Coordinates of C-alpha atoms and ligand atoms in Angstrom, one line a residue:
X618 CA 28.2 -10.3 -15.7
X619 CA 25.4 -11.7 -14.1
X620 CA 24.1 -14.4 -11.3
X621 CA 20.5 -15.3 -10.5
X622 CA 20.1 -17.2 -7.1
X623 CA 17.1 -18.2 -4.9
X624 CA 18.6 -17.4 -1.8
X625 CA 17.0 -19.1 1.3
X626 CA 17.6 -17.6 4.7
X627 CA 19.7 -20.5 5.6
X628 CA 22.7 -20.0 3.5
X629 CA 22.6 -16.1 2.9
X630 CA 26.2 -15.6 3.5
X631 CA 27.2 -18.6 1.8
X632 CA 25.6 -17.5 -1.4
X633 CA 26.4 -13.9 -1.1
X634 CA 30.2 -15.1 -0.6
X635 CA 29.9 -15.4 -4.3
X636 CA 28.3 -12.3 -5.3
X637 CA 30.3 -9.0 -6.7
X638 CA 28.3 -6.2 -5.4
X639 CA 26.0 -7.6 -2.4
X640 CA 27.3 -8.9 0.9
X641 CA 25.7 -9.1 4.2
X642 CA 26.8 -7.0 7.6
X643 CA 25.3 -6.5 11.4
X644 CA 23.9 -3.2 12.1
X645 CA 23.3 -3.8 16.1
X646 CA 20.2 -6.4 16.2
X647 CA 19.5 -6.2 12.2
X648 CA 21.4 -7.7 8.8
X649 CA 21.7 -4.8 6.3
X650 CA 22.3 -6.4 2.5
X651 CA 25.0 -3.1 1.2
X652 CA 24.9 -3.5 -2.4
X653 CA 28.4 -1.5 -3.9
X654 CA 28.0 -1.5 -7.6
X655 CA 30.4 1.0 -9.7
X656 CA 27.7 2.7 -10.3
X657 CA 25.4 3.5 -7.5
X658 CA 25.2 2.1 -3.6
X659 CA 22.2 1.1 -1.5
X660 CA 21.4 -0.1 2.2
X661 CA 18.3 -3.2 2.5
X662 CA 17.6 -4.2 5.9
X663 CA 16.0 -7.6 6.2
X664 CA 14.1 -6.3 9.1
X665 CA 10.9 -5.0 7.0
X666 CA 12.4 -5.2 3.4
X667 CA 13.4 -1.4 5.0
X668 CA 15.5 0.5 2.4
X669 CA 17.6 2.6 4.0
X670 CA 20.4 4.2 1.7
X671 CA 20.4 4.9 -1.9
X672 CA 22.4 6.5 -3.9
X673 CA 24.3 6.8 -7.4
X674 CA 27.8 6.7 -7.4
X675 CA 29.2 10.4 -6.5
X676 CA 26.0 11.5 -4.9
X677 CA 24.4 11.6 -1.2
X678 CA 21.6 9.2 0.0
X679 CA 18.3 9.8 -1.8
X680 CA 16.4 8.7 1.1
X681 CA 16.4 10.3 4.3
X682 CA 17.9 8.6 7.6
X683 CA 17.1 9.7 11.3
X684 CA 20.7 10.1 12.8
X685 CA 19.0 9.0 15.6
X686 CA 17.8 5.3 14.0
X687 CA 18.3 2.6 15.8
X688 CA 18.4 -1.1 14.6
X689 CA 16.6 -3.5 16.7
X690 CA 14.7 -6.3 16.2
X691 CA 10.8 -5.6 15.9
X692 CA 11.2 -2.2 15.7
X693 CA 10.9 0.1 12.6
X694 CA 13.8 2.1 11.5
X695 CA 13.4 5.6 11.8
X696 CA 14.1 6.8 7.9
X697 CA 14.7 4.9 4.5
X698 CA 11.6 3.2 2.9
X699 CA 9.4 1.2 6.0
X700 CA 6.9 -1.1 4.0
X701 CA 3.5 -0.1 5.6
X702 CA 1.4 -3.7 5.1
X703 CA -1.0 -5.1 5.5
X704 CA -2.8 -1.9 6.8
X705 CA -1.8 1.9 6.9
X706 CA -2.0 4.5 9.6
X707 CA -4.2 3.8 12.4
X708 CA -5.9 0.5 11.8
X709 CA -9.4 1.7 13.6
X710 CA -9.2 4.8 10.7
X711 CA -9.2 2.6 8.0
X712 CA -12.5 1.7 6.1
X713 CA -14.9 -1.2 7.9
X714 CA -13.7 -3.1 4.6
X715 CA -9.8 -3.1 5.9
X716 CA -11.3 -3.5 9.6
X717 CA -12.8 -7.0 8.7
X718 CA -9.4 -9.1 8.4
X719 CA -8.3 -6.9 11.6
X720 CA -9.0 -9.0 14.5
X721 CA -9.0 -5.8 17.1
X722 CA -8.1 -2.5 15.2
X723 CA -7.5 -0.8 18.6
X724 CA -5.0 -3.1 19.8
X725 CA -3.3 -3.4 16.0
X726 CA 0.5 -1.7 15.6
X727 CA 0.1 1.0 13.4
X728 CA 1.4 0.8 9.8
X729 CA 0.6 -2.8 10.0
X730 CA 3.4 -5.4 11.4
X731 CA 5.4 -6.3 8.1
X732 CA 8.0 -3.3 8.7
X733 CA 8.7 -5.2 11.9
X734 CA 9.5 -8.4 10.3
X735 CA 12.6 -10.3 9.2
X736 CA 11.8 -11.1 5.5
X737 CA 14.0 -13.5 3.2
X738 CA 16.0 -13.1 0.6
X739 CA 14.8 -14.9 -2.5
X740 CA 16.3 -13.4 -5.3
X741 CA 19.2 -11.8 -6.7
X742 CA 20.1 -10.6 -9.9
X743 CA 23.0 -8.6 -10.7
X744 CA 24.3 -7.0 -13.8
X745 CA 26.4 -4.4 -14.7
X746 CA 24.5 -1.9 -15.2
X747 CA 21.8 -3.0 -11.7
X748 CA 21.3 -5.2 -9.3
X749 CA 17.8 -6.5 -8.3
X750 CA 16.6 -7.7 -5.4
X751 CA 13.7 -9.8 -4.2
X752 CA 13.0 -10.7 -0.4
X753 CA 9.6 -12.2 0.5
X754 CA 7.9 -11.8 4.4
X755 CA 7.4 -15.8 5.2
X756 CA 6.0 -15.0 8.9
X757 CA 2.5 -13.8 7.7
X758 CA 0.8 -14.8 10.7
X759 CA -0.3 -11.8 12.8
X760 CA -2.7 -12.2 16.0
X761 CA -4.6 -9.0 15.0
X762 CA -4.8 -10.1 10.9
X763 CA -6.9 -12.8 10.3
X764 CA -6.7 -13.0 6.3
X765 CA -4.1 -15.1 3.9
X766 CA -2.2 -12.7 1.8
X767 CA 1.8 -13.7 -0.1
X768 CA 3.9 -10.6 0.1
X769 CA 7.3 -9.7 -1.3
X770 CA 9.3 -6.9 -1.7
X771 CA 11.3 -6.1 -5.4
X772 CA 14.0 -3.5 -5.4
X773 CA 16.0 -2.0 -8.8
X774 CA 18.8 -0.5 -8.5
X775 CA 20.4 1.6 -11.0
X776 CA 22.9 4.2 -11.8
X777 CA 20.1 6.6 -12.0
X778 CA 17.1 5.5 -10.9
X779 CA 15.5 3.2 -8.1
X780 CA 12.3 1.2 -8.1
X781 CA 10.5 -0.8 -5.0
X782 CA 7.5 -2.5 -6.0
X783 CA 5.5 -4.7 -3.6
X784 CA 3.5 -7.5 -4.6
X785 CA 0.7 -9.1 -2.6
X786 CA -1.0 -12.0 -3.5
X787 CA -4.1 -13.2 -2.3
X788 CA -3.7 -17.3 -1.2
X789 CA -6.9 -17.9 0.8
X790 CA -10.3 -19.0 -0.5
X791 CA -12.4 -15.8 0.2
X792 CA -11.6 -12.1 -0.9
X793 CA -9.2 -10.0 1.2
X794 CA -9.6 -6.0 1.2
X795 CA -5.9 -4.5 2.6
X796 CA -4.3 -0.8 2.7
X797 CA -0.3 -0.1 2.3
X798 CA 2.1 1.7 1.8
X799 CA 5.9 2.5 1.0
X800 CA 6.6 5.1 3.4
X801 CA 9.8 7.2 1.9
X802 CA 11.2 9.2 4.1
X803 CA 13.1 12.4 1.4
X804 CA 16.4 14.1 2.9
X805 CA 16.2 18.4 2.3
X806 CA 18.4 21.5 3.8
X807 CA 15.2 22.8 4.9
X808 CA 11.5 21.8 4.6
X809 CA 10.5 25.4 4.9
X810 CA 12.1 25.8 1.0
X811 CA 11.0 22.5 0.0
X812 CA 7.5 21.7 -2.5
X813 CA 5.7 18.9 -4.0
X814 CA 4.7 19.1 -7.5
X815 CA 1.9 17.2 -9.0
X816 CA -1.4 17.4 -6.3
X817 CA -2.8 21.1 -7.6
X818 CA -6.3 21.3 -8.1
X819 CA -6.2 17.4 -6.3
X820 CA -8.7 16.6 -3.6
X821 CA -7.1 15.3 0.3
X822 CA -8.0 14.4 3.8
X823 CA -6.8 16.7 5.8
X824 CA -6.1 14.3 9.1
X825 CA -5.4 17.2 11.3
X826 CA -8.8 18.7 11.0
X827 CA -10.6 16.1 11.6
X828 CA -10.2 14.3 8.6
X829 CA -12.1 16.5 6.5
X830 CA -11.5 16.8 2.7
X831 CA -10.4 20.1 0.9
X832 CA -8.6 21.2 -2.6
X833 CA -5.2 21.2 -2.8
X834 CA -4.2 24.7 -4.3
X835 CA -1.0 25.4 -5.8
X836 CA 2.2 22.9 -4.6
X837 CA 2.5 21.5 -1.5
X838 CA 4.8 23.7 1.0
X839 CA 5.6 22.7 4.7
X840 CA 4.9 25.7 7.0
X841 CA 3.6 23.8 9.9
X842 CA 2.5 20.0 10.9
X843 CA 1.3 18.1 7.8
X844 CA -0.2 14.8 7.8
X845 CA -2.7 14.4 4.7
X846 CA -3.5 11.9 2.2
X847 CA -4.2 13.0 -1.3
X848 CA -5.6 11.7 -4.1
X849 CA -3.0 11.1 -6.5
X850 CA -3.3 11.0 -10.3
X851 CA 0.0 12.4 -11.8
X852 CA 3.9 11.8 -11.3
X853 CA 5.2 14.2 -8.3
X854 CA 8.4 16.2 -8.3
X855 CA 9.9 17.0 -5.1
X856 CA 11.9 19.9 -5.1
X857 CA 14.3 20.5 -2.4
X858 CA 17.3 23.2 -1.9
X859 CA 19.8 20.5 -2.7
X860 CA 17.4 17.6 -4.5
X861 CA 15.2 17.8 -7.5
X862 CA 13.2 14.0 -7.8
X863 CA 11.0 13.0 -9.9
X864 CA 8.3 9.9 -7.6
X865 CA 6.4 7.9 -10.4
X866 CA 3.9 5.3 -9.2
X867 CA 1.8 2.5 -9.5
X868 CA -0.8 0.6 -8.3
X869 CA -1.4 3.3 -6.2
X870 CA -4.1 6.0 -6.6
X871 CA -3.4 7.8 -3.6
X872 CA -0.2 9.6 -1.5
X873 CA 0.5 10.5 2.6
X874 CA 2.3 13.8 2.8
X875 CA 3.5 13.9 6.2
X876 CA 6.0 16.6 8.6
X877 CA 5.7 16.1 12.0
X878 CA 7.3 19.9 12.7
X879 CA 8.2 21.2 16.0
X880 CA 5.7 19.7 18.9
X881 CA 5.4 16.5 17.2
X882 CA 9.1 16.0 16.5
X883 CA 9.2 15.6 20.7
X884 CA 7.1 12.4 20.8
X885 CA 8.5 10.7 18.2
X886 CA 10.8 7.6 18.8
X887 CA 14.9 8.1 16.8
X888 CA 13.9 11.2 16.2
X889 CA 16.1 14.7 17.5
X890 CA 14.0 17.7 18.1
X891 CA 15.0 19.4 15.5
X892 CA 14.5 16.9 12.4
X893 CA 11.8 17.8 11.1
X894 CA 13.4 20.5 9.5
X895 CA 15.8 18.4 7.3
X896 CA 13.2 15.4 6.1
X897 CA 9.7 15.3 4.5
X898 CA 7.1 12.0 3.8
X899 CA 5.9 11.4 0.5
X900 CA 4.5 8.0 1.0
X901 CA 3.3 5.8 -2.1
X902 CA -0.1 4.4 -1.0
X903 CA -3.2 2.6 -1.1
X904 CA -4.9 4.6 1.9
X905 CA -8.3 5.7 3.0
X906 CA -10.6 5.0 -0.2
X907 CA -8.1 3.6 -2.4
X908 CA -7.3 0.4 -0.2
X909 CA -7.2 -2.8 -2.4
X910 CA -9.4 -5.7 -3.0
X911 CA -8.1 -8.8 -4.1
X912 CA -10.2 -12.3 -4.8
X913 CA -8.7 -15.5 -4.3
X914 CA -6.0 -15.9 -6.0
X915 CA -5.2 -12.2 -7.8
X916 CA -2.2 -10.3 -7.3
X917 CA -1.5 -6.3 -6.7
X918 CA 1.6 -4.5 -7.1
X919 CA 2.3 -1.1 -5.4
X920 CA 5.4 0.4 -7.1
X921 CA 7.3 3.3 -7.2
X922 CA 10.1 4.5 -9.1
X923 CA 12.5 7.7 -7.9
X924 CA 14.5 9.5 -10.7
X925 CA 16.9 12.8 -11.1
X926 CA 15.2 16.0 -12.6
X927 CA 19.1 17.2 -12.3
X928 CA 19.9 20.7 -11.2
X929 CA 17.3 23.6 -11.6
Ligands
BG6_1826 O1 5.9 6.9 13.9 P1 5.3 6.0 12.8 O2 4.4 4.9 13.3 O3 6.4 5.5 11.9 O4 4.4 7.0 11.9 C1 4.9 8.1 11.4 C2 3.8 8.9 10.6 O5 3.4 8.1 9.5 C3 2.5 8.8 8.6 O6 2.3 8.0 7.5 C4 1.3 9.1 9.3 O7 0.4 9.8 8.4 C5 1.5 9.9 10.5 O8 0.3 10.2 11.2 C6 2.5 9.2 11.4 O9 2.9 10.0 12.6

């Protein structure tokens, strides 16, 4: 069994009408794509190619979800998979390479503005044993990004795995130098008992110290605010009280590790007070020194892939 269909805006429902595991539903201001396959389930906002819900058949949502999220237009979701492009964090922190296609990076929106986008849907693909999913950002324009860059978005789903890769393409005439990333937000019973796997003996910026770089020793544990970006050379395991994931990527030579904890928790937006006990960021990344260059013409593609390491 299996359709593929370029799919523009215009005639989404129409062309969904036919499909046997994807239709399209309002959540408030945002369409949400729910894909119900026999063997696994997923949430895709249009709204910033923002996966919000995945998970095989029988099991809870791999991806964490603020209870608090809230689905209007031009405004990230709280939770899921935001698509940080074409710049991450703080535009006026990243390097003066990034800086040059960013008209004022005082006045830019942090993460970049493509998570606050409607993007398209322009392809499908579904089988019985995944479904894929392509949707491509066709507003580009940005008063604070003055460079030409194609983006689009590629989700796999399976009964056992998911992958997200984003693909940017350079369409101008002159080189374009951009950060990103895919900013997953992970679901645990407590982020007190939760650790990272794969950055020992790997060098970060510590953000909350005045960016300054140290060693990370031993895994990664969450005993007060974290917000650090690592250099990342090796698949990580996140290991949870009630998860056990294996995050592969590529393209990407660095990773955000990020828990807002108690004081922190209070200023952010769909956020309770006391959530940052039950999520933790491991974001997929081209940050800090590892942002991406791209000539006229080349292609990039930031990917990541999430997998079961099963029970302990
Ligand atoms: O609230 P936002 O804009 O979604 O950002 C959430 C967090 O995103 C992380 O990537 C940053 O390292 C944090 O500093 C930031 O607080």
């Amino acid at each position: 069994m299996s359709s593929h269909s370029p799919a523009p805006a215009a005639c989404l429902a129409e062309l969904l009408a036919h499909s046997p595991f994807v239709k399209a539903v309002q959540r408030d201001e945002l369409t949400c794509l729910e894909i119900r396959h026999p063997q696994f389930s997923a949430d895709l906002l249009l709204q910033g190619a923002q996966l919000i819900h995945y998970a095989p058949e029988g099991e809870s949502n791999w991806l964490w979800l603020s209870e608090q999220a809230e689905y209007k237009q031009g405004q990230s979701v709280r939770g899921g998979i935001p698509v940080c492009w074409p710049w991450f964090g703080n535009a006026a922190m990243n390097p003066a390479a990034v800086k040059a296609a960013i008209t004022d990076p005082e006045q830019a929106p942090a993460h970049g503005f493509a998570r606050a986008r409607q993007w398209q849907l322009s392809d499908l693909y579904e089988a019985c044993d995944r479904v894929e999913i392509t949707l491509t950002l066709n507003d580009r324009q940005h008063p604070q990004w003055a460079a030409q860059l194609n983006v689009e978005a590629q989700f796999i789903f399976r009964a056992d795995s998911l992958a997200v890769n984003v693909i940017s393409q350079n369409n101008g005439t002159e080189p374009v130098c951009f950060s990103q990333a895919l900013h997953t937000y992970f679901p645990t019973d407590d982020v007190r008992a939760t650790q990272v796997l794969g950055f020992e003996g790997e060098r970060y910026i510590e953000t909350l110290e005045g960016w300054c770089e140290k060693t990370q020793q031993g895994p990664v544990r969450f005993n007060g605010e974290t917000d650090r970006i690592y250099d990342a050379t090796r698949p990580l395991r996140l290991i949870s009280p009630q998860q056990r994931l294996l995050l592969q990527s590529r393209g990407s030579a660095s990773a955000v590790v990020w828990n807002p904890y108690i004081e922190k928790s209070l200023r952010l937006s769909q956020f309770a007070a006391d959530a940052w006990m039950r999520m933790f960021c491991v974001e997929t990344a081209n940050a800090f020194a590892d942002v991406i260059t791209l000539a006229a013409g080349e292609k990039h593609c930031l990917g990541l892939q999430l997998s079961s390491l099963g029970q302990s």
